[in-house]
């Protein structure tokens, strides 16, 4: 039996709320370039297509051939899906109703925020928000007095950096209402930082300010008992980590010939961290941060004489003769024609001890080198530590690292220092997704009724307690696997994914959730006219669901955390709920918010999933959404806030009393300059837009999403 129908995700022109300038400076305009992964490995979209079509065909009955559109397909695929028109403002559902007036869903009892394009942070009725800290605000003494026309490298090293991304809020023991706010600073946009900026002629001072504006900030913030506002203070933990901070390389790459440079002939220490995107907290009190789009900082890959090195640079997107920022004019470390090993010292998960401002941050090379969105930890019942991470690029892979060390339970600096070695010993795996769960026999439907499948984790590299490492990849040494991890995934047959971004284990159920943000192309070499297998679309019977993943997916993975097998199912097919191709866990689509391009994930204390978005393709601002995961409300999706026009919602974190997000690149537009901004958030008037951390809370300072008294 075959089922022919249009794709669950439609093949419309690919649009996004991102400006081209954002693409240039955030990721080196990666989506306009050829796809770096040219392997013949299986593509997750093809697996998903086959899975949906077979199940839908069985549900549709015994006809020899069934032709359907997306709506019929979904009706066949989900018993619990209900029809109904979404209201234009996305506010059909009440303040937490699952459907038809049932009891409010804990944590989701708020009015949906409607899609909008306002130059403001918009929160639900009964809530308010405030800025915590802005680009340029002082973090250390000497950083006071920022003004857009009065900047210096020395001051920038003492100020909150540019384009904040991941956020963490750690309570300070013994200090009531005191916290450490930890923030990543992913990238800089010089047109919106420097008056009169000339992209062909950047100055050395501008270069040095950009170096200082990348990295991370650790700053003490103070709350109060009356509301959720937070204010930065000059505390003893305050610290800036920049592109000139010394990091220790640990794991199989440390000391390798592949890591040695003119400035560091030992291959053990690196100056700085770059393009820090998302991250995670460890149970031992440190912060993990993912180095993502580092390729855009390095020039000359296509002009390297050694053909194998040139191919490996291309696999990581390092090709252009000059970079957009042109840092290579000021330091040869950014030119691979002069320093071919410098890029091998970036693209890792970094670990920072926020409680010791004198500590040396670490780059964990055993977790592999790729565009880490972040890294997030699960600890099994026997104390095994597992770290999950996605390679945020089209057709790249999903990874996990299973440590062979156990965690020390103490909270001293020494205990943390020992626990910071946990991610140096163990095995790195890459995911191979397969269709159809064990419950799905030929000609019958699975007992679980879900659209799921199985998978296995393929070992790439094992590091022993004595530091020796073993490669599990034919033809590659251990240090090559750690440096050229994408190549290792190609060789062993990992499954190509649609930009796997945040990968978060649930704190109570242990299930793992992965955001697949979107994918403009399915074809190889950037072509949109062929499937991943190279077959022209026009010649393919289009088995739902994916031809173009425009709005993104969210996967739910039931993993044998320390083992090598898993099961997966599809939680969300994002987009406009009025469109047939969307799917919300089987929940009534007339009662959900539109959502596009899921990026970062977190959970509240009720167990709900919260999703921030990046590059909304539905014509409205990015936002933060809460999603019910259990019971009859599973799939209920409600927008909690939106960020200003041109901005991305980053972070986020949700506690019982506060929601914290980082507002990245507000007003970032192709024609925006310091002199002619298109946003004036957060200060209003004719001010310069400033990336900032924002906190939201209930006006009565009650529980977020709780039932009002």
C-alpha positions as semicolon CSV with decimal commas, in nm:
position;residue;x (nm);y (nm);z (nm)
1;X;0,000;0,000;0,000
2;X;0,127;0,349;-0,080
3;X;0,010;0,684;0,044
4;X;0,065;0,981;-0,183
5;X;0,004;1,334;-0,063
6;X;0,155;1,674;-0,022
7;X;0,426;1,726;0,233
8;X;0,342;1,788;0,594
9;X;0,577;2,086;0,575
10;X;0,493;2,291;0,269
11;X;0,744;2,397;0,006
12;X;0,677;2,770;0,028
13;X;0,944;3,031;-0,030
14;X;1,170;3,023;0,273
15;X;1,128;3,340;0,476
16;X;1,244;3,441;0,820
17;X;1,229;3,739;1,053
18;X;1,609;3,736;1,048
19;X;1,775;4,010;0,847
20;X;2,057;3,927;0,610
21;X;2,289;4,120;0,840
22;X;2,200;3,886;1,125
23;X;2,289;3,591;0,904
24;X;2,621;3,751;0,809
25;X;2,742;3,826;1,160
26;X;2,574;3,547;1,357
27;X;2,665;3,248;1,142
28;X;2,865;3,374;0,844
29;X;2,558;3,356;0,618
30;X;2,578;2,977;0,632
31;X;2,238;2,915;0,472
32;X;2,341;3,089;0,150
33;X;2,639;2,858;0,105
34;X;2,677;2,503;-0,013
35;X;2,583;2,238;0,239
36;X;2,903;2,126;0,413
37;X;2,782;1,769;0,467
38;X;2,803;1,593;0,130
39;X;2,791;1,241;0,274
40;X;2,534;0,986;0,160
41;X;2,418;0,927;0,516
42;X;2,047;0,889;0,581
43;X;1,847;1,209;0,636
44;X;1,603;1,232;0,926
45;X;1,339;1,394;0,704
46;X;1,331;1,089;0,480
47;X;1,300;0,859;0,781
48;X;1,015;1,070;0,914
49;X;0,839;1,070;0,578
50;X;0,842;0,694;0,556
51;X;0,727;0,655;0,915
52;X;0,429;0,888;0,876
53;X;0,321;0,755;0,541
54;X;0,314;0,389;0,648
55;X;0,117;0,462;0,963
56;X;-0,121;0,697;0,789
57;X;-0,182;0,440;0,520
58;X;-0,274;0,179;0,779
59;X;-0,508;0,419;0,957
60;X;-0,669;0,520;0,629
61;X;-0,803;0,173;0,570
62;X;-0,756;-0,100;0,315
63;X;-0,771;0,098;-0,009
64;X;-0,498;0,001;-0,251
65;X;-0,396;0,364;-0,303
66;X;-0,488;0,661;-0,090
67;X;-0,423;1,016;-0,208
68;X;-0,449;1,282;0,060
69;X;-0,353;1,635;0,145
70;X;-0,175;1,725;0,462
71;X;-0,498;1,767;0,658
72;X;-0,621;1,419;0,574
73;X;-0,282;1,277;0,652
74;X;-0,282;1,430;0,997
75;X;-0,636;1,322;1,062
76;X;-0,532;0,971;0,977
77;X;-0,218;0,993;1,183
78;X;-0,357;1,130;1,507
79;X;-0,673;1,015;1,676
80;X;-0,653;1,301;1,923
81;X;-0,608;1,580;1,668
82;X;-0,912;1,803;1,641
83;X;-1,006;2,050;1,375
84;X;-1,091;2,411;1,430
85;X;-0,989;2,754;1,318
86;X;-0,720;2,938;1,508
87;X;-0,818;3,295;1,586
88;X;-0,609;3,551;1,399
89;X;-0,439;3,679;1,712
90;X;-0,346;3,331;1,831
91;X;-0,545;3,374;2,152
92;X;-0,815;3,110;2,117
93;X;-0,730;2,925;2,436
94;X;-0,809;3,062;2,777
95;X;-0,566;3,114;3,061
96;X;-0,455;2,756;3,094
97;X;-0,757;2,555;2,979
98;X;-0,662;2,226;2,822
99;X;-0,979;2,232;2,617
100;X;-1,343;2,307;2,666
101;X;-1,306;2,450;3,014
102;X;-1,117;2,173;3,191
103;X;-0,904;2,251;3,495
104;X;-0,613;2,489;3,429
105;X;-0,282;2,326;3,342
106;X;-0,026;2,395;3,617
107;X;0,235;2,634;3,487
108;X;0,029;2,732;3,181
109;X;-0,237;2,941;3,351
110;X;-0,174;3,268;3,166
111;X;-0,334;3,441;2,869
112;X;-0,160;3,378;2,540
113;X;0,039;3,669;2,404
114;X;-0,076;3,733;2,049
115;X;0,172;3,746;1,762
116;X;0,291;4,103;1,705
117;X;0,567;4,321;1,561
118;X;0,601;4,571;1,845
119;X;0,931;4,727;1,947
120;X;0,884;4,605;2,302
121;X;0,884;4,301;2,526
122;X;0,519;4,194;2,551
123;X;0,404;3,975;2,842
124;X;0,061;3,839;2,941
125;X;-0,201;4,042;3,120
126;X;-0,127;4,034;3,492
127;X;0,250;4,017;3,435
128;X;0,520;4,277;3,402
129;X;0,881;4,282;3,290
130;X;1,196;4,487;3,336
131;X;1,549;4,504;3,201
132;X;1,814;4,353;3,428
133;X;2,131;4,457;3,244
134;X;2,214;4,602;2,902
135;X;2,506;4,596;2,662
136;X;2,764;4,837;2,804
137;X;2,643;4,834;3,165
138;X;2,928;4,808;3,414
139;X;3,015;4,464;3,551
140;X;3,352;4,555;3,703
141;X;3,488;4,882;3,846
142;X;3,603;5,106;3,563
143;X;3,323;4,998;3,332
144;X;3,088;5,282;3,420
145;X;2,981;5,558;3,185
146;X;2,911;5,368;2,863
147;X;2,791;5,570;2,566
148;X;2,770;5,453;2,207
149;X;3,008;5,730;2,098
150;X;3,242;5,679;2,391
151;X;3,372;5,320;2,386
152;X;3,714;5,169;2,447
153;X;3,859;4,816;2,459
154;X;3,961;4,866;2,822
155;X;3,609;4,967;2,926
156;X;3,444;4,693;2,717
157;X;3,636;4,429;2,913
158;X;3,454;4,553;3,224
159;X;3,108;4,586;3,074
160;X;2,820;4,356;2,982
161;X;2,903;4,225;2,635
162;X;2,711;4,236;2,309
163;X;2,435;4,005;2,183
164;X;2,362;3,804;2,496
165;X;2,241;3,447;2,440
166;X;2,234;3,174;2,709
167;X;2,136;3,285;3,060
168;X;2,170;3,114;3,397
169;X;2,063;3,236;3,741
170;X;2,237;3,070;4,036
171;X;2,130;3,144;4,397
172;X;2,416;3,257;4,620
173;X;2,419;3,048;4,935
174;X;2,388;3,254;5,251
175;X;2,267;3,566;5,067
176;X;1,891;3,608;5,049
177;X;1,767;3,738;4,714
178;X;2,118;3,736;4,567
179;X;2,204;3,546;4,249
180;X;2,477;3,505;3,993
181;X;2,359;3,589;3,643
182;X;2,572;3,413;3,383
183;X;2,530;3,518;3,022
184;X;2,689;3,422;2,691
185;X;2,775;3,690;2,434
186;X;2,748;3,515;2,102
187;X;2,860;3,766;1,842
188;X;2,904;4,133;1,755
189;X;2,734;4,348;1,491
190;X;2,972;4,637;1,427
191;X;2,726;4,843;1,220
192;X;2,511;4,875;1,531
193;X;2,799;4,923;1,773
194;X;3,015;5,191;1,614
195;X;2,909;5,529;1,473
196;X;3,022;5,566;1,114
197;X;3,135;5,205;1,085
198;X;3,294;5,119;0,749
199;X;3,293;4,744;0,694
200;X;3,580;4,757;0,444
201;X;3,794;4,963;0,681
202;X;3,745;4,855;1,045
203;X;3,988;5,010;1,290
204;X;4,211;4,824;1,531
205;X;4,029;4,984;1,825
206;X;3,697;4,855;1,690
207;X;3,856;4,512;1,651
208;X;3,971;4,514;2,013
209;X;3,628;4,629;2,136
210;X;3,470;4,339;1,946
211;X;3,715;4,096;2,107
212;X;3,608;4,225;2,449
213;X;3,237;4,216;2,361
214;X;3,237;3,841;2,286
215;X;3,250;3,571;2,552
216;X;3,062;3,553;2,881
217;X;2,956;3,770;3,176
218;X;2,922;3,665;3,538
219;X;2,752;3,933;3,746
220;X;2,582;3,938;4,084
221;X;2,220;4,052;4,080
222;X;1,991;4,145;4,366
223;X;1,621;4,073;4,396
224;X;1,363;4,166;4,658
225;X;1,061;4,017;4,830
226;X;0,805;4,243;4,661
227;X;0,846;4,172;4,290
228;X;1,062;3,987;4,041
229;X;1,292;4,268;3,937
230;X;1,668;4,212;3,950
231;X;1,943;4,473;3,972
232;X;2,315;4,418;3,898
233;X;2,560;4,489;4,179
234;X;2,939;4,502;4,205
235;X;2,997;4,166;4,374
236;X;3,309;3,959;4,440
237;X;3,210;3,696;4,180
238;X;3,175;3,944;3,894
239;X;3,384;3,855;3,593
240;X;3,415;3,907;3,219
241;X;3,541;3,625;2,997
242;X;3,643;3,746;2,652
243;X;3,833;3,650;2,339
244;X;4,158;3,724;2,525
245;X;4,088;3,515;2,839
246;X;4,315;3,212;2,876
247;X;4,145;2,871;2,851
248;X;4,292;2,527;2,919
249;X;4,255;2,264;2,647
250;X;4,172;1,928;2,802
251;X;4,112;1,583;2,660
252;X;4,256;1,412;2,352
253;X;4,333;1,734;2,161
254;X;4,549;1,883;2,438
255;X;4,913;1,865;2,333
256;X;4,826;1,731;1,989
257;X;5,012;1,854;1,683
258;X;4,671;1,958;1,552
259;X;4,639;2,215;1,834
260;X;4,987;2,368;1,826
261;X;5,033;2,723;1,701
262;X;5,307;2,983;1,690
263;X;5,170;3,148;2,004
264;X;5,112;2,814;2,181
265;X;5,369;2,553;2,075
266;X;5,244;2,324;2,355
267;X;4,889;2,302;2,217
268;X;4,744;2,320;2,568
269;X;4,622;2,678;2,617
270;X;4,390;2,894;2,408
271;X;4,320;3,265;2,419
272;X;3,947;3,320;2,431
273;X;3,615;3,170;2,342
274;X;3,399;3,257;2,041
275;X;3,038;3,256;1,931
276;X;2,909;3,122;2,263
277;X;2,551;3,028;2,191
278;X;2,351;2,826;2,442
279;X;2,470;2,633;2,745
280;X;2,372;2,447;3,057
281;X;2,426;2,410;3,428
282;X;2,607;2,114;3,580
283;X;2,497;1,944;3,904
284;X;2,833;2,042;4,053
285;X;2,769;2,414;4,010
286;X;2,954;2,510;3,694
287;X;2,832;2,648;3,361
288;X;2,874;2,486;3,019
289;X;2,879;2,701;2,706
290;X;2,880;2,594;2,341
291;X;3,114;2,749;2,085
292;X;2,908;2,754;1,768
293;X;2,971;2,942;1,441
294;X;3,345;2,993;1,475
295;X;3,415;2,942;1,103
296;X;3,319;3,302;1,023
297;X;3,618;3,438;1,219
298;X;3,880;3,255;1,011
299;X;3,996;3,349;0,661
300;X;4,167;3,164;0,379
301;X;4,053;2,802;0,403
302;X;4,004;2,760;0,028
303;X;4,356;2,887;-0,038
304;X;4,541;2,643;0,187
305;X;4,781;2,440;-0,029
306;X;4,738;2,103;0,141
307;X;4,436;1,940;-0,027
308;X;4,333;1,733;0,275
309;X;4,351;2,033;0,507
310;X;4,155;2,238;0,252
311;X;3,882;1,972;0,241
312;X;3,865;1,960;0,619
313;X;3,835;2,338;0,642
314;X;3,549;2,324;0,392
315;X;3,371;2,061;0,601
316;X;3,366;2,322;0,881
317;X;3,272;2,616;0,657
318;X;3,614;2,786;0,656
319;X;3,668;2,893;0,295
320;X;3,641;3,267;0,230
321;X;3,961;3,460;0,145
322;X;3,860;3,728;0,394
323;X;3,608;3,742;0,676
324;X;3,320;3,983;0,719
325;X;3,483;4,139;1,027
326;X;3,835;4,131;0,877
327;X;4,003;4,047;1,207
328;X;4,279;3,873;1,011
329;X;4,413;4,218;0,927
330;X;4,507;4,271;1,292
331;X;4,622;3,926;1,407
332;X;4,749;3,632;1,198
333;X;4,573;3,385;1,429
334;X;4,254;3,452;1,230
335;X;4,417;3,356;0,898
336;X;4,448;2,980;0,841
337;X;4,700;3,038;0,564
338;X;4,932;3,155;0,842
339;X;4,801;2,963;1,144
340;X;4,626;2,650;1,011
341;X;4,573;2,496;1,355
342;X;4,407;2,792;1,527
343;X;4,048;2,690;1,431
344;X;4,114;2,346;1,585
345;X;4,122;2,522;1,922
346;X;3,759;2,641;1,896
347;X;3,415;2,477;1,842
348;X;3,418;2,300;2,179
349;X;3,208;2,291;2,494
350;X;3,367;2,520;2,750
351;X;3,320;2,492;3,125
352;X;3,345;2,786;3,365
353;X;3,345;2,788;3,745
354;X;3,138;3,100;3,826
355;X;3,221;3,074;4,196
356;X;3,594;3,127;4,147
357;X;3,674;3,437;3,939
358;X;4,044;3,341;3,937
359;X;3,984;2,994;3,788
360;X;4,095;2,901;3,436
361;X;3,803;2,800;3,213
362;X;3,829;2,468;3,029
363;X;3,762;2,351;2,674
364;X;3,649;1,985;2,679
365;X;3,778;1,831;2,357
366;X;3,647;1,482;2,442
367;X;3,296;1,611;2,362
368;X;3,400;1,665;2,002
369;X;3,452;1,966;1,781
370;X;3,151;2,097;1,591
371;X;2,903;2,384;1,608
372;X;2,791;2,320;1,964
373;X;2,461;2,491;2,038
374;X;2,532;2,405;2,400
375;X;2,558;2,102;2,626
376;X;2,318;1,972;2,887
377;X;2,362;1,713;3,159
378;X;2,164;1,412;3,278
379;X;2,282;1,204;3,575
380;X;2,163;0,843;3,588
381;X;2,057;0,661;3,905
382;X;2,404;0,514;3,943
383;X;2,573;0,853;3,906
384;X;2,678;0,826;3,543
385;X;2,701;1,171;3,383
386;X;2,569;1,209;3,027
387;X;2,607;1,529;2,820
388;X;2,389;1,595;2,511
389;X;2,474;1,838;2,232
390;X;2,359;1,927;1,882
391;X;2,562;2,049;1,584
392;X;2,360;2,354;1,479
393;X;2,394;2,345;1,103
394;X;2,195;2,199;0,814
395;X;2,227;1,821;0,783
396;X;2,453;1,787;1,086
397;X;2,439;1,543;1,376
398;X;2,322;1,484;1,732
399;X;2,574;1,370;1,995
400;X;2,607;1,252;2,352
401;X;2,903;1,192;2,581
402;X;2,887;0,928;2,855
403;X;3,142;0,987;3,128
404;X;3,329;0,709;3,304
405;X;3,386;0,924;3,613
406;X;3,141;0,974;3,898
407;X;3,055;1,304;4,059
408;X;3,190;1,423;4,393
409;X;2,907;1,549;4,613
410;X;3,090;1,831;4,793
411;X;3,054;2,200;4,710
412;X;3,406;2,324;4,773
413;X;3,631;2,475;4,508
414;X;3,833;2,153;4,518
415;X;3,523;1,940;4,463
416;X;3,421;2,152;4,166
417;X;3,773;2,136;4,025
418;X;3,761;1,755;4,042
419;X;3,413;1,743;3,892
420;X;3,533;1,962;3,606
421;X;3,732;1,655;3,494
422;X;3,416;1,446;3,450
423;X;3,376;1,550;3,086
424;X;3,735;1,454;3,004
425;X;3,689;1,076;3,047
426;X;3,432;0,859;2,874
427;X;3,284;0,785;2,533
428;X;3,155;1,021;2,265
429;X;2,863;0,894;2,053
430;X;2,672;1,017;1,749
431;X;2,305;0,936;1,678
432;X;2,168;0,705;1,410
433;X;1,788;0,746;1,382
434;X;1,576;0,465;1,244
435;X;1,207;0,450;1,162
436;X;0,932;0,250;1,330
437;X;0,925;0,149;1,692
438;X;0,948;-0,216;1,799
439;X;0,570;-0,207;1,847
440;X;0,517;-0,147;1,476
441;X;0,488;-0,477;1,292
442;X;0,415;-0,500;0,923
443;X;0,048;-0,441;0,857
444;X;-0,037;-0,334;1,213
445;X;-0,027;-0,011;1,408
446;X;0,196;0,034;1,714
447;X;0,040;-0,001;2,056
448;X;0,166;0,342;2,157
449;X;-0,018;0,513;1,872
450;X;0,265;0,763;1,833
451;X;0,478;0,857;1,535
452;X;0,801;0,721;1,663
453;X;1,102;0,514;1,585
454;X;1,419;0,373;1,729
455;X;1,783;0,466;1,716
456;X;2,130;0,373;1,822
457;X;2,429;0,563;1,948
458;X;2,744;0,495;1,746
459;X;3,068;0,525;1,947
460;X;3,329;0,760;1,803
461;X;3,591;0,800;2,071
462;X;3,673;0,670;2,421
463;X;3,908;0,849;2,662
464;X;4,052;0,648;2,952
465;X;4,129;0,767;3,305
466;X;4,499;0,798;3,222
467;X;4,420;1,027;2,929
468;X;4,485;0,775;2,654
469;X;4,220;0,779;2,385
470;X;4,089;0,518;2,143
471;X;3,922;0,591;1,811
472;X;3,623;0,380;1,705
473;X;3,627;0,531;1,355
474;X;3,813;0,344;1,079
475;X;4,098;0,547;0,935
476;X;4,096;0,819;1,200
477;X;4,312;0,861;1,509
478;X;4,157;0,959;1,841
479;X;4,279;1,316;1,816
480;X;4,147;1,338;1,459
481;X;3,804;1,223;1,577
482;X;3,808;1,493;1,846
483;X;3,913;1,767;1,601
484;X;3,728;1,654;1,287
485;X;3,419;1,512;1,458
486;X;3,190;1,589;1,165
487;X;3,409;1,376;0,940
488;X;3,389;1,094;1,194
489;X;3,009;1,114;1,189
490;X;3,013;1,100;0,810
491;X;3,222;0,783;0,814
492;X;3,017;0,585;1,069
493;X;2,680;0,670;0,911
494;X;2,525;0,919;1,154
495;X;2,181;1,057;1,064
496;X;2,169;1,401;0,904
497;X;1,934;1,637;1,092
498;X;1,763;1,975;1,043
499;X;1,985;2,208;1,247
500;X;1,979;2,029;1,584
501;X;2,004;2,310;1,837
502;X;1,924;2,282;2,207
503;X;1,912;1,924;2,338
504;X;1,772;1,916;2,692
505;X;1,709;1,621;2,926
506;X;1,391;1,657;3,132
507;X;1,482;1,694;3,501
508;X;1,224;1,441;3,625
509;X;1,124;1,207;3,341
510;X;1,472;1,185;3,188
511;X;1,329;1,216;2,838
512;X;1,545;1,422;2,605
513;X;1,401;1,703;2,393
514;X;1,573;1,834;2,081
515;X;1,489;2,148;1,884
516;X;1,539;2,111;1,509
517;X;1,511;2,477;1,416
518;X;1,456;2,454;1,039
519;X;1,621;2,355;0,713
520;X;1,595;2,558;0,398
521;X;1,727;2,280;0,178
522;X;1,702;1,904;0,161
523;X;1,930;1,855;-0,137
524;X;2,306;1,817;-0,132
525;X;2,539;2,107;-0,210
526;X;2,273;2,361;-0,116
527;X;2,027;2,251;-0,382
528;X;1,658;2,272;-0,301
529;X;1,554;2,074;-0,606
530;X;1,652;1,728;-0,486
531;X;1,598;1,504;-0,190
532;X;1,885;1,413;0,041
533;X;1,924;1,100;-0,172
534;X;1,971;1,312;-0,484
535;X;1,632;1,233;-0,641
536;X;1,452;1,532;-0,802
537;X;1,145;1,638;-0,607
538;X;0,930;1,634;-0,918
539;X;1,002;1,265;-0,964
540;X;0,923;1,167;-0,609
541;X;0,596;1,049;-0,464
542;X;0,595;1,282;-0,169
543;X;0,549;1,081;0,143
544;X;0,468;1,314;0,430
545;X;0,594;1,499;0,616
546;X;0,901;1,693;0,502
547;X;1,002;1,860;0,180
548;X;1,114;2,185;0,336
549;X;1,135;2,221;0,713
550;X;1,048;2,590;0,728
551;X;0,924;2,628;1,085
552;X;1,107;2,354;1,272
553;X;1,038;2,040;1,475
554;X;1,072;1,931;1,837
555;X;1,172;1,571;1,904
556;X;1,115;1,370;2,220
557;X;1,374;1,099;2,283
558;X;1,342;0,819;2,538
559;X;1,708;0,737;2,582
560;X;1,891;0,457;2,755
561;X;2,118;0,733;2,881
562;X;2,434;0,536;2,952
563;X;2,350;0,277;2,686
564;X;2,350;0,271;2,308
565;X;1,981;0,259;2,212
566;X;1,689;0,502;2,219
567;X;1,336;0,555;2,100
568;X;1,204;0,880;1,959
569;X;0,878;1,047;1,868
570;X;0,768;1,374;1,718
571;X;0,628;1,625;1,969
572;X;0,578;1,931;1,748
573;X;0,574;2,017;1,380
574;X;0,589;2,393;1,423
575;X;0,413;2,659;1,220
576;X;0,073;2,823;1,185
577;X;-0,186;2,591;1,346
578;X;-0,431;2,687;1,070
579;X;-0,206;2,506;0,825
580;X;-0,266;2,135;0,780
581;X;0,103;2,048;0,794
582;X;0,145;2,146;1,161
583;X;0,120;1,904;1,451
584;X;0,103;1,976;1,824
585;X;0,139;1,639;1,993
586;X;-0,215;1,550;1,891
587;X;-0,366;1,847;2,079
588;X;-0,655;2,052;1,938
589;X;-0,482;2,299;1,706
590;X;-0,755;2,560;1,742
591;X;-0,630;2,616;2,097
592;X;-0,256;2,667;2,046
593;X;-0,026;2,956;1,960
594;X;0,156;2,971;1,628
595;X;0,524;2,888;1,679
596;X;0,814;2,898;1,436
597;X;1,185;2,806;1,454
598;X;1,233;2,652;1,802
599;X;1,580;2,720;1,938
600;X;1,648;2,703;2,313
601;X;1,465;2,479;2,560
602;X;1,408;2,472;2,934
603;X;1,156;2,332;3,185
604;X;0,949;2,470;3,470
605;X;0,893;2,303;3,806
606;X;0,562;2,158;3,680
607;X;0,744;1,966;3,407
608;X;0,630;2,179;3,113
609;X;0,867;2,247;2,825
610;X;0,950;2,611;2,742
611;X;1,077;2,703;2,396
612;X;1,240;3,023;2,274
613;X;1,241;3,094;1,901
614;X;1,492;3,232;1,652
615;X;1,396;3,363;1,308
616;X;1,015;3,339;1,316
617;X;0,900;3,257;0,963
618;X;0,537;3,354;1,031
619;X;0,574;3,731;1,004
620;X;0,577;3,815;1,375
621;X;0,838;3,871;1,644
622;X;1,020;3,586;1,812
623;X;0,890;3,470;2,148
624;X;0,886;3,229;2,441
625;X;0,634;2,943;2,451
626;X;0,521;2,694;2,715
627;X;0,424;2,341;2,606
628;X;0,243;2,077;2,812
629;X;0,411;1,737;2,787
630;X;0,184;1,498;2,974
631;X;-0,179;1,391;2,986
632;X;-0,466;1,510;2,770
633;X;-0,308;1,855;2,739
634;X;0,008;1,718;2,575
635;X;0,097;1,951;2,288
636;X;-0,087;2,255;2,426
637;X;0,142;2,540;2,322
638;X;0,103;2,894;2,459
639;X;0,307;3,204;2,386
640;X;0,422;3,372;2,708
641;X;0,614;3,668;2,569
642;X;0,747;3,829;2,255
643;X;1,070;4,023;2,210
644;X;1,117;4,349;2,016
645;X;1,122;4,368;1,639
646;X;1,438;4,225;1,485
647;X;1,537;4,048;1,808
648;X;1,582;3,682;1,897
649;X;1,456;3,525;2,219
650;X;1,749;3,362;2,398
651;X;1,817;3,195;2,729
652;X;1,565;3,116;2,864
653;X;1,513;3,013;3,226
654;X;1,189;2,966;3,418
655;X;1,171;2,952;3,797
656;X;0,858;2,956;4,009
657;X;0,863;3,335;4,043
658;X;1,064;3,461;3,746
659;X;1,110;3,412;3,374
660;X;1,445;3,534;3,241
661;X;1,530;3,576;2,873
662;X;1,813;3,738;2,685
663;X;1,700;3,972;2,408
664;X;1,958;3,939;2,132
665;X;2,013;4,172;1,833
666;X;1,710;4,405;1,879
667;X;1,660;4,618;1,569
668;X;1,917;4,427;1,367
669;X;1,818;4,525;1,016
670;X;2,004;4,534;0,686
671;X;1,993;4,914;0,675
672;X;2,022;4,990;1,046
673;X;2,315;5,194;1,176
674;X;2,397;5,370;1,499
675;X;2,289;5,694;1,334
676;X;1,970;5,547;1,188
677;X;1,843;5,267;1,414
678;X;1,519;5,084;1,342
679;X;1,465;5,002;1,711
680;X;1,498;5,210;2,025
681;X;1,454;4,927;2,273
682;X;1,504;4,917;2,566
683;X;1,562;5,286;2,650
684;X;1,313;5,444;2,411
685;X;1,329;5,790;2,260
686;X;1,598;5,814;1,995
687;X;1,832;5,577;2,180
688;X;2,053;5,303;2,036
689;X;1,909;4,949;2,066
690;X;2,099;4,744;2,323
691;X;2,093;4,365;2,366
692;X;1,975;4,305;2,722
693;X;1,867;4,055;2,985
694;X;1,499;4,079;3,080
695;X;1,304;3,936;3,373
696;X;0,925;3,888;3,382
697;X;0,704;3,810;3,680
698;X;0,345;3,807;3,798
699;X;0,227;4,140;3,932
700;X;0,126;3,972;4,257
701;X;0,466;3,794;4,255
702;X;0,286;3,462;4,249
703;X;0,391;3,142;4,074
704;X;0,448;3,175;3,700
705;X;0,151;3,015;3,527
706;X;-0,007;2,926;3,860
707;X;-0,372;2,962;3,952
708;X;-0,445;3,313;4,078
709;X;-0,571;3,338;4,433
